[in-house]
mmCIF file of C-alpha atoms in Angstrom:
data_model
loop_
_atom_site.group_PDB
_atom_site.id
_atom_site.type_symbol
_atom_site.label_atom_id
_atom_site.label_comp_id
_atom_site.label_asym_id
_atom_site.label_seq_id
_atom_site.Cartn_x
_atom_site.Cartn_y
_atom_site.Cartn_z
ATOM 1 C CA MET A 934 75.057 89.703 -139.309
ATOM 2 C CA LEU A 935 78.709 89.530 -138.488
ATOM 3 C CA ASN A 936 78.967 92.540 -140.570
ATOM 4 C CA TRP A 937 76.520 94.406 -138.421
ATOM 5 C CA LEU A 938 77.817 92.589 -135.842
ATOM 6 C CA LEU A 939 81.303 94.160 -136.265
ATOM 7 C CA ALA A 940 79.321 97.912 -136.733
ATOM 8 C CA ALA A 941 77.758 97.557 -133.751
ATOM 9 C CA LEU A 942 81.462 97.258 -131.378
ATOM 10 C CA ASP A 943 82.823 99.945 -133.670
ATOM 11 C CA LEU A 944 80.150 102.223 -132.683
ATOM 12 C CA LEU A 945 80.351 101.291 -129.481
ATOM 13 C CA LEU A 946 84.182 101.631 -129.468
ATOM 14 C CA LEU A 947 84.051 105.410 -130.848
ATOM 15 C CA LEU A 948 81.500 106.268 -128.373
ATOM 16 C CA GLY A 949 83.672 105.101 -125.706
ATOM 17 C CA LEU A 950 86.780 106.644 -126.500
ATOM 18 C CA TRP A 951 84.858 110.082 -127.659
ATOM 19 C CA GLY A 952 83.360 109.429 -123.853
ATOM 20 C CA TYR A 953 86.808 108.265 -122.162
ATOM 21 C CA GLY A 954 88.473 110.528 -123.942
ATOM 22 C CA LEU A 955 86.498 113.421 -122.960
ATOM 23 C CA LEU A 956 86.974 112.659 -119.349
ATOM 24 C CA ALA A 957 90.559 112.442 -119.231
ATOM 25 C CA TYR A 958 90.143 115.833 -120.758
ATOM 26 C CA GLU A 959 89.332 117.524 -117.917
ATOM 27 C CA ARG A 960 91.663 116.038 -115.611
ATOM 28 C CA LEU A 961 95.048 116.217 -118.218
ATOM 29 C CA PRO A 962 97.467 118.987 -117.012
ATOM 30 C CA ASP A 963 97.867 122.105 -119.525
ATOM 31 C CA ARG A 964 100.977 119.494 -121.149
ATOM 32 C CA ILE A 965 100.563 115.702 -122.325
ATOM 33 C CA PRO A 966 102.841 113.563 -124.644
ATOM 34 C CA THR A 967 101.924 113.999 -128.142
ATOM 35 C CA HIS A 968 104.532 111.215 -129.842
ATOM 36 C CA PHE A 969 105.967 107.535 -128.454
ATOM 37 C CA ASP A 970 108.398 105.017 -128.854
ATOM 38 C CA LEU A 971 107.103 102.056 -128.957
ATOM 39 C CA GLN A 972 108.162 101.476 -124.791
ATOM 40 C CA GLY A 973 105.646 103.982 -124.160
ATOM 41 C CA ASN A 974 108.206 106.602 -123.507
ATOM 42 C CA ALA A 975 107.206 110.304 -124.175
ATOM 43 C CA LEU A 976 109.595 111.699 -127.303
ATOM 44 C CA ALA A 977 107.369 115.161 -127.445
ATOM 45 C CA TRP A 978 105.255 117.159 -125.490
ATOM 46 C CA GLY A 979 102.381 119.372 -126.526
ATOM 47 C CA PRO A 980 98.914 121.267 -125.036
ATOM 48 C CA LYS A 981 96.093 119.476 -123.408
ATOM 49 C CA SER A 982 94.308 120.080 -126.223
ATOM 50 C CA SER A 983 96.272 117.647 -128.853
ATOM 51 C CA LEU A 984 94.221 114.864 -127.282
ATOM 52 C CA LEU A 985 91.380 116.181 -128.955
ATOM 53 C CA GLN A 986 93.448 116.336 -132.605
ATOM 54 C CA VAL A 987 93.764 112.820 -131.582
ATOM 55 C CA LEU A 988 90.160 112.078 -131.163
ATOM 56 C CA LEU A 989 89.140 113.765 -134.052
ATOM 57 C CA ILE A 990 92.114 112.629 -136.544
ATOM 58 C CA PHE A 991 90.764 108.838 -135.220
ATOM 59 C CA SER A 992 87.028 110.275 -135.945
ATOM 60 C CA GLY A 993 87.821 111.304 -139.568
ATOM 61 C CA LEU A 994 89.045 107.769 -140.115
ATOM 62 C CA ALA A 995 86.364 107.101 -139.081
ATOM 63 C CA ALA A 996 84.151 108.400 -141.151
ATOM 64 C CA PHE A 997 86.465 107.219 -143.932
ATOM 65 C CA ILE A 998 85.563 104.080 -143.746
ATOM 66 C CA VAL A 999 82.774 103.725 -143.385
ATOM 67 C CA ALA A 1000 82.081 106.374 -146.234
ATOM 68 C CA LEU A 1001 84.513 103.341 -148.289
ATOM 69 C CA SER A 1002 82.081 100.527 -147.076
ATOM 70 C CA ALA A 1003 79.243 102.855 -147.938
ATOM 71 C CA LEU A 1004 80.789 103.010 -151.377
ATOM 72 C CA THR A 1005 81.956 99.609 -151.766
ATOM 73 C CA LEU A 1006 78.023 98.589 -151.530
ATOM 74 C CA ARG A 1007 76.369 101.108 -153.030
ATOM 75 C CA ASP A 1008 79.142 101.302 -156.067
ATOM 76 C CA ALA A 1009 79.262 97.192 -157.624
ATOM 77 C CA ARG A 1010 80.737 98.521 -160.396
ATOM 78 C CA LEU A 1011 84.430 98.428 -159.163
ATOM 79 C CA ALA A 1012 86.432 100.772 -161.169
ATOM 80 C CA TRP A 1013 87.711 102.560 -158.403
ATOM 81 C CA LEU A 1014 88.232 99.543 -156.019
ATOM 82 C CA ASN A 1015 91.251 97.708 -155.632
ATOM 83 C CA VAL A 1016 90.337 93.899 -154.277
ATOM 84 C CA PRO A 1017 91.277 90.567 -154.876
ATOM 85 C CA HIS A 1018 90.157 88.234 -157.454
ATOM 86 C CA LYS A 1019 87.791 91.618 -159.142
ATOM 87 C CA ASP A 1020 88.298 90.465 -162.103
ATOM 88 C CA ARG A 1021 85.537 87.198 -161.641
ATOM 89 C CA LEU A 1022 84.017 90.087 -159.332
ATOM 90 C CA LEU A 1023 83.696 91.963 -162.689
ATOM 91 C CA CYS A 1024 81.717 88.532 -164.483
ATOM 92 C CA LEU A 1025 79.024 88.539 -161.341
ATOM 93 C CA PRO A 1026 76.025 89.865 -162.133
ATOM 94 C CA PRO A 1027 75.403 93.260 -160.134
ATOM 95 C CA ALA A 1028 73.060 91.301 -157.848
ATOM 96 C CA ALA A 1029 75.537 88.959 -157.081
ATOM 97 C CA ARG A 1030 78.567 91.318 -156.897
ATOM 98 C CA GLN A 1031 77.277 93.367 -154.061
ATOM 99 C CA GLU A 1032 76.697 89.390 -152.505
ATOM 100 C CA ALA A 1033 80.629 89.698 -153.327
ATOM 101 C CA LEU A 1034 81.065 92.375 -151.507
ATOM 102 C CA SER A 1035 79.579 91.712 -148.866
ATOM 103 C CA ALA A 1036 82.959 90.163 -147.821
ATOM 104 C CA VAL A 1037 84.948 93.545 -148.624
ATOM 105 C CA TRP A 1038 82.668 95.470 -146.465
ATOM 106 C CA GLY A 1039 82.803 93.137 -143.489
ATOM 107 C CA PHE A 1040 86.781 93.978 -143.845
ATOM 108 C CA LEU A 1041 86.653 97.120 -143.925
ATOM 109 C CA TRP A 1042 84.264 97.155 -140.267
ATOM 110 C CA ALA A 1043 87.231 94.841 -139.148
ATOM 111 C CA LEU A 1044 89.465 97.022 -140.590
ATOM 112 C CA LEU A 1045 88.502 100.404 -138.706
ATOM 113 C CA LEU A 1046 88.440 97.876 -135.338
ATOM 114 C CA ALA A 1047 92.190 98.142 -135.439
ATOM 115 C CA VAL A 1048 92.294 101.476 -136.650
ATOM 116 C CA LEU A 1049 89.629 102.175 -132.758
ATOM 117 C CA LEU A 1050 92.021 100.125 -130.816
ATOM 118 C CA VAL A 1051 94.870 101.990 -132.289
ATOM 119 C CA ALA A 1052 93.107 105.194 -130.995
ATOM 120 C CA TRP A 1053 92.540 103.616 -127.799
ATOM 121 C CA LEU A 1054 95.723 102.402 -127.492
ATOM 122 C CA ILE A 1055 97.076 106.181 -127.550
ATOM 123 C CA THR A 1056 94.783 107.586 -126.322
ATOM 124 C CA TRP A 1057 95.162 105.582 -122.709
ATOM 125 C CA MET A 1058 98.535 106.442 -123.243
ATOM 126 C CA ILE A 1059 98.274 110.354 -123.045
ATOM 127 C CA ALA A 1060 95.901 109.537 -120.293
ATOM 128 C CA ARG A 1061 97.973 107.628 -118.018
ATOM 129 C CA TYR A 1062 101.759 109.296 -118.873
ATOM 130 C CA ALA A 1063 100.730 113.102 -118.287
ATOM 131 C CA HIS A 1064 99.034 112.096 -114.753
ATOM 132 C CA GLY A 1065 103.039 111.079 -113.847
ATOM 133 C CA THR A 1066 101.986 106.624 -113.663
ATOM 134 C CA PRO A 1067 105.115 105.137 -115.743
ATOM 135 C CA LEU A 1068 103.476 102.996 -119.026
ATOM 136 C CA PRO A 1069 104.408 99.461 -118.660
ATOM 137 C CA GLY A 1070 106.500 98.796 -122.060
ATOM 138 C CA GLY A 1071 105.763 95.694 -122.330
ATOM 139 C CA LEU A 1072 102.202 96.003 -121.775
ATOM 140 C CA VAL A 1073 102.783 98.730 -124.744
ATOM 141 C CA ILE A 1074 104.786 96.773 -127.283
ATOM 142 C CA ALA A 1075 102.424 92.998 -126.474
ATOM 143 C CA GLY A 1076 99.267 96.161 -127.713
ATOM 144 C CA TRP A 1077 101.134 97.527 -130.510
ATOM 145 C CA VAL A 1078 102.658 93.373 -131.369
ATOM 146 C CA LEU A 1079 98.560 92.675 -130.646
ATOM 147 C CA ILE A 1080 97.597 95.421 -132.928
ATOM 148 C CA LEU A 1081 99.651 94.680 -135.988
ATOM 149 C CA ALA A 1082 98.861 90.713 -135.541
ATOM 150 C CA TYR A 1083 95.483 90.919 -136.447
ATOM 151 C CA LEU A 1084 95.926 93.245 -139.056
ATOM 152 C CA VAL A 1085 98.087 90.594 -140.908
ATOM 153 C CA LEU A 1086 95.094 88.264 -140.305
ATOM 154 C CA LEU A 1087 93.323 90.352 -141.778
ATOM 155 C CA ALA A 1088 94.745 91.103 -144.183
ATOM 156 C CA SER A 1089 95.039 87.430 -145.109
ATOM 157 C CA LEU A 1090 91.608 86.239 -144.164
ATOM 158 C CA LEU A 1091 89.933 88.916 -147.105
ATOM 159 C CA GLY A 1092 91.537 87.028 -150.298
ATOM 160 C CA ARG A 1093 90.565 84.549 -148.983
ATOM 161 C CA SER A 1094 86.817 84.441 -147.885
ATOM 162 C CA LEU A 1095 86.100 86.449 -151.260
ATOM 163 C CA GLN A 1096 87.417 84.166 -152.824
ATOM 164 C CA GLY A 1097 84.704 81.379 -150.962
ATOM 165 C CA VAL A 1098 82.136 83.799 -151.600
ATOM 166 C CA LEU A 1099 83.059 84.996 -154.863
ATOM 167 C CA GLU A 1100 83.396 80.620 -155.564
ATOM 168 C CA ARG A 1101 80.211 79.526 -153.978
ATOM 169 C CA LEU A 1102 78.279 82.331 -155.827
ATOM 170 C CA GLU A 1103 80.149 81.108 -159.261
ATOM 171 C CA ASP A 1104 78.697 77.698 -158.708
ATOM 172 C CA LYS A 1105 75.074 79.201 -158.415
ATOM 173 C CA GLN A 1106 75.528 80.838 -161.385
ATOM 174 C CA GLY A 1107 77.116 78.385 -163.280
ATOM 175 C CA ARG A 1108 74.105 75.675 -161.452
ATOM 176 C CA GLY A 1109 71.424 78.653 -162.457
ATOM 177 C CA ARG A 1110 72.459 78.320 -166.553
ATOM 178 C CA ALA A 1111 72.767 74.378 -166.319
ATOM 179 C CA THR A 1112 68.760 74.331 -165.997
#
């Protein structure tokens, strides 16, 4: 259930990003900031089409993560996937393995959430700075820190979540053999 909620939130964020980006694009000057420091100060400038490149790059990253999550669920052999507890995953029967991989699928959707939040932050910074509105440096730094903290939390939770699912499935499998 949580995986589908994350997927729906990711889709809304991506569609909203494109909507916001295209609305902002119409109002942008011909030259916009293309690179920023961590405090939100513009370091380089380029044509306004650079905003579309940002949207396309992040959409490509989103497509890659969606494809990776689809491959994870479809191909439960795991030969190409590097995940925590892979050896334990390989010992499970294919149906149980696929159930355990739903934790990896959820991780990928949660990762996409962070990617899209970065895209929103960059798009907002471009639009705001291009119109001469100074960026509140503390807010930009706080945004980056929060996104980084989210990624660290997410990475630490993947192993624990997968381990919990594996223990439950292994217990279930062990009880099935005992009867």
